mmCIF file of C-alpha atoms in Angstrom:
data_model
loop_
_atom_site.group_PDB
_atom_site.id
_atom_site.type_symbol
_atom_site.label_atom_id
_atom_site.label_comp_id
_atom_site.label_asym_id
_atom_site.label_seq_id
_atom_site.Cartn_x
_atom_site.Cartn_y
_atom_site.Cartn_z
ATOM 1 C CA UNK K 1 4.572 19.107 -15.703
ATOM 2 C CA UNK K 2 2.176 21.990 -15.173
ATOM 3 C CA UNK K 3 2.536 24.137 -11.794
ATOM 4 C CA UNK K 4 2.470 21.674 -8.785
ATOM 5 C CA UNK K 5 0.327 23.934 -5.853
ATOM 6 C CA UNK K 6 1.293 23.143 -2.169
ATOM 7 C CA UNK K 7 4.994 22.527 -3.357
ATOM 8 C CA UNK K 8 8.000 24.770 -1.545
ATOM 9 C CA UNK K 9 8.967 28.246 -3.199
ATOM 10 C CA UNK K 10 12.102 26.971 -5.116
ATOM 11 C CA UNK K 11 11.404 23.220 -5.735
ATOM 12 C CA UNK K 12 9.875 22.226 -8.777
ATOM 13 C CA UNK K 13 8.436 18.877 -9.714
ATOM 14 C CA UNK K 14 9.376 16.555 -13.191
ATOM 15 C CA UNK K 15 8.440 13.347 -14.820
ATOM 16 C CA UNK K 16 11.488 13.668 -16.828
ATOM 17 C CA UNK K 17 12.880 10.482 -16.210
ATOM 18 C CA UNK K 18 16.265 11.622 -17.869
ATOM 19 C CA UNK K 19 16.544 14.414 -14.844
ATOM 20 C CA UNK K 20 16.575 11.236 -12.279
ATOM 21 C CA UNK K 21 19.840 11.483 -9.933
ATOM 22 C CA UNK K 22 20.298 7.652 -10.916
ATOM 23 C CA UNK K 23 22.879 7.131 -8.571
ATOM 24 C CA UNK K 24 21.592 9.458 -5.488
ATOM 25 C CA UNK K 25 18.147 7.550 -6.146
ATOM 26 C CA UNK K 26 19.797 4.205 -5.356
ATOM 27 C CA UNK K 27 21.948 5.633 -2.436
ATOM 28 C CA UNK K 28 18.685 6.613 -0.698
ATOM 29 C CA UNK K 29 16.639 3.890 -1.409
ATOM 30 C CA UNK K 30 18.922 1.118 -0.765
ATOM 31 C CA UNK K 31 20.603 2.587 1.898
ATOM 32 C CA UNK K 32 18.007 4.284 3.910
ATOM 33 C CA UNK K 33 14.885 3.143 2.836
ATOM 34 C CA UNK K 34 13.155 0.040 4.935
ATOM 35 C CA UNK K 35 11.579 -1.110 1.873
ATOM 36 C CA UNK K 36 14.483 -1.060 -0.819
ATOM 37 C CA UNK K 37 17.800 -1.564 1.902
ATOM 38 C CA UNK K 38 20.082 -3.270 -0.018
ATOM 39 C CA UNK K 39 18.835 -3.237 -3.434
ATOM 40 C CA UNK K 40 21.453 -3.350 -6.140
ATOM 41 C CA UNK K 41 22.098 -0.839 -8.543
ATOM 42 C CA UNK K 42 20.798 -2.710 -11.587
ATOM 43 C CA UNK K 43 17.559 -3.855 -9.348
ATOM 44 C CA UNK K 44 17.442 -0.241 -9.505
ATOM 45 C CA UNK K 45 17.966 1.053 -12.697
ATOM 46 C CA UNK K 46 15.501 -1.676 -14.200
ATOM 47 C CA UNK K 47 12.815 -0.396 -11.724
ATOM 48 C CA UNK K 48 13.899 3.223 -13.348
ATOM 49 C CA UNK K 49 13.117 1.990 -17.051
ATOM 50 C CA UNK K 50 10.093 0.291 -16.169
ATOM 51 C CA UNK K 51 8.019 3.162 -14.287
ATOM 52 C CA UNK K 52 6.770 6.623 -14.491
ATOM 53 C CA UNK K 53 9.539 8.680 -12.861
ATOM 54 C CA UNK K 54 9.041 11.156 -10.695
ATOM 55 C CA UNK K 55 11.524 14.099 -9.083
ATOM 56 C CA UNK K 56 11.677 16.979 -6.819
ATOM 57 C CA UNK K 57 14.492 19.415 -7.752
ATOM 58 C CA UNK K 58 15.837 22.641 -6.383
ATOM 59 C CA UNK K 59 15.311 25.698 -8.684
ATOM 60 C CA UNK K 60 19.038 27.224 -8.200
ATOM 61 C CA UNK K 61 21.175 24.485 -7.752
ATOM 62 C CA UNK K 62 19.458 21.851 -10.128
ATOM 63 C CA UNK K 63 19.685 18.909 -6.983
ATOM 64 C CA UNK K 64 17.351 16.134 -6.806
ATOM 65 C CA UNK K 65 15.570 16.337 -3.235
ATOM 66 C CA UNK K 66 12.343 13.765 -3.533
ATOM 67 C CA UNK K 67 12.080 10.617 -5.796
ATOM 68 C CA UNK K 68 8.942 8.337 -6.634
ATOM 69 C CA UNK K 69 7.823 5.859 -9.221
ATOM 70 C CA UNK K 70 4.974 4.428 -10.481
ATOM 71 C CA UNK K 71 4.632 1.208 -12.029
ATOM 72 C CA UNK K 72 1.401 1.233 -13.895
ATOM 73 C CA UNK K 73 -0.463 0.048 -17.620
ATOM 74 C CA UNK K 74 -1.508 3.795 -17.940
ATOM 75 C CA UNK K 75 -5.315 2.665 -17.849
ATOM 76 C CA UNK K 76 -6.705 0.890 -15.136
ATOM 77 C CA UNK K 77 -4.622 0.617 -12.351
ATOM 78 C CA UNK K 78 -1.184 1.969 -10.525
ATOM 79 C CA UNK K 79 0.911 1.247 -8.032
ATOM 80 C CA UNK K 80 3.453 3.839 -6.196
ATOM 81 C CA UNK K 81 6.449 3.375 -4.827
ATOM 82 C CA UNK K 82 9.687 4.133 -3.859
ATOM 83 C CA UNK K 83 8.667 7.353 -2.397
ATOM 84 C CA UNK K 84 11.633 9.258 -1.031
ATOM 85 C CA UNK K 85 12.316 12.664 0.590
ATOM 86 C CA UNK K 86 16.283 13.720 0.881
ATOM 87 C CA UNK K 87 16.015 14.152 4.764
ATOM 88 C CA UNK K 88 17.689 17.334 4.516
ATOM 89 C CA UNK K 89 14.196 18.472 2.948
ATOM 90 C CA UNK K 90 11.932 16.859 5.283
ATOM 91 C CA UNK K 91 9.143 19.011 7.003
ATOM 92 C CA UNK K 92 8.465 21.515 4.287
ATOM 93 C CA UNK K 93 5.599 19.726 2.517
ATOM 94 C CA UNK K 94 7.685 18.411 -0.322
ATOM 95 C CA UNK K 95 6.297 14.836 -0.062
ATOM 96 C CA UNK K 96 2.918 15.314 0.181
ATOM 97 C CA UNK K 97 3.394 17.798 -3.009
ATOM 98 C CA UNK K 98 4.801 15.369 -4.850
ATOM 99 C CA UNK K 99 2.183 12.256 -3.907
ATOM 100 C CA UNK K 100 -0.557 15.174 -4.567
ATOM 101 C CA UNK K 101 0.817 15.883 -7.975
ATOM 102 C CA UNK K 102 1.135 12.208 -8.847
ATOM 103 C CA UNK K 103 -2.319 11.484 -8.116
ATOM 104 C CA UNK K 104 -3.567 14.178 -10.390
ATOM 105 C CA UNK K 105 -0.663 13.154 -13.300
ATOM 106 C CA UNK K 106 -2.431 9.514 -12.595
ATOM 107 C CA UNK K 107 -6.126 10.673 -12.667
ATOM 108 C CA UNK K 108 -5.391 12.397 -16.171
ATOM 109 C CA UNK K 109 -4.779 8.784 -17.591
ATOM 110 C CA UNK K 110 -8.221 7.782 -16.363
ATOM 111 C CA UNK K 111 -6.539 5.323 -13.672
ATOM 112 C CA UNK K 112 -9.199 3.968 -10.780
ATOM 113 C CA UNK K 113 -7.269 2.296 -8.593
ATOM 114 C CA UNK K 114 -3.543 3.522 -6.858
ATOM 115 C CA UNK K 115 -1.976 1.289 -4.824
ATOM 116 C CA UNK K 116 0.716 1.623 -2.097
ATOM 117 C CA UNK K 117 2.455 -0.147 1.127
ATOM 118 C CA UNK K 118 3.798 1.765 3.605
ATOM 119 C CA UNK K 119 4.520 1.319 7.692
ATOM 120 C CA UNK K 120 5.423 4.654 8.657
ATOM 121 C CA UNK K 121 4.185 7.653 6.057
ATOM 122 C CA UNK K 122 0.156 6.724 6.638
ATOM 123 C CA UNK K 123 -0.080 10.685 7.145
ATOM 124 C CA UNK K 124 1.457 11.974 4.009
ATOM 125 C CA UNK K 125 -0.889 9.299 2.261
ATOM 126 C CA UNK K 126 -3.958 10.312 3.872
ATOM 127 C CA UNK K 127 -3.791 14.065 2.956
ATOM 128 C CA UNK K 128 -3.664 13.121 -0.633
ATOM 129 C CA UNK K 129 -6.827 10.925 -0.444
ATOM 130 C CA UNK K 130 -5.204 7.484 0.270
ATOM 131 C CA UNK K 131 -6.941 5.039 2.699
ATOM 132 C CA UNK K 132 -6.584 1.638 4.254
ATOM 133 C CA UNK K 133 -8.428 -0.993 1.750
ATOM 134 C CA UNK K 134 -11.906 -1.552 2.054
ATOM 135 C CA UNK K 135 -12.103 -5.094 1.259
ATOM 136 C CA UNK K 136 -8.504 -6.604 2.446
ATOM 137 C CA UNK K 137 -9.584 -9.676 2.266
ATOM 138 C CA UNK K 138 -10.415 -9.611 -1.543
ATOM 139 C CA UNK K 139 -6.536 -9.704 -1.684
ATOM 140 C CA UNK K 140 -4.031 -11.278 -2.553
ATOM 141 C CA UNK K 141 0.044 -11.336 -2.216
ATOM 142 C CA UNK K 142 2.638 -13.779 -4.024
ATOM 143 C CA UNK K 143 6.338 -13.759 -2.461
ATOM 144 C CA UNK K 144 9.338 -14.899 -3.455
ATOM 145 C CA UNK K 145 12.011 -15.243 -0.589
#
């Protein structure tokens, strides 16, 4: 990817999906994130293979530091996810980097609509253009328990 602005001096940003920490990506997600805790490995790695892949890495020593995917048809519509920031990174603008330089990566497919859920990151969101629906009621969920 080209230069990501706003991003920390020695971080740089990929959509190399074959630089993904596989394993540290799962470790995060399903044991620290609200959204994912307790997803399985091969939950996963098929959520890996099926999205745009996104990860924040530390110049010197190569370590993943940030994850997030997007599931998306590459034309009309997107939604992100699984946004992650290694705690031990937290506070130095590397999330809101990364959903900045998504949006843009998204916008150059001609995308109009992003979607995302989140309960505690409305912030980070908001800085990179996100907002609460206009129209909730025009939808629509399905669960499965």
């Amino acid at each position: 990817m080209d230069a990501v602005p706003n991003l920390a001096e020695g971080y740089e940003l990929s959509a190399d999906t074959g630089r993904i920490d596989a394993e540290r990506v799962h470790r995060w997600l399903s044991g620290d994130a609200y959204w994912a805790r307790g997803r399985s490995r091969e939950a996963q790695d098929g959520a890996i293979a099926g999205s745009l892949n996104f990860g924040v890495y530390e110049i010197v020593s190569g370590d993943q530091v940030a994850y997030a995917r997007v599931v998306t048809d590459r034309a009309t519509f997107a939604w992100l996810c699984d946004v992650y920031v290694d705690p031990s990174v937290r506070g130095k603008g590397i999330g809101t980097a990364l959903v900045e330089a998504l949006r843009e990566h998204l916008r150059g497919y001609g995308v109009r609509r992003v979607l995302l859920a989140t309960r505690d990151a409305h912030g980070v969101y908001e800085k990179a253009g996100f907002a609460p629906l206009e129209r909730p009621e025009e939808w629509m969920a399905l669960y499965f328990a």
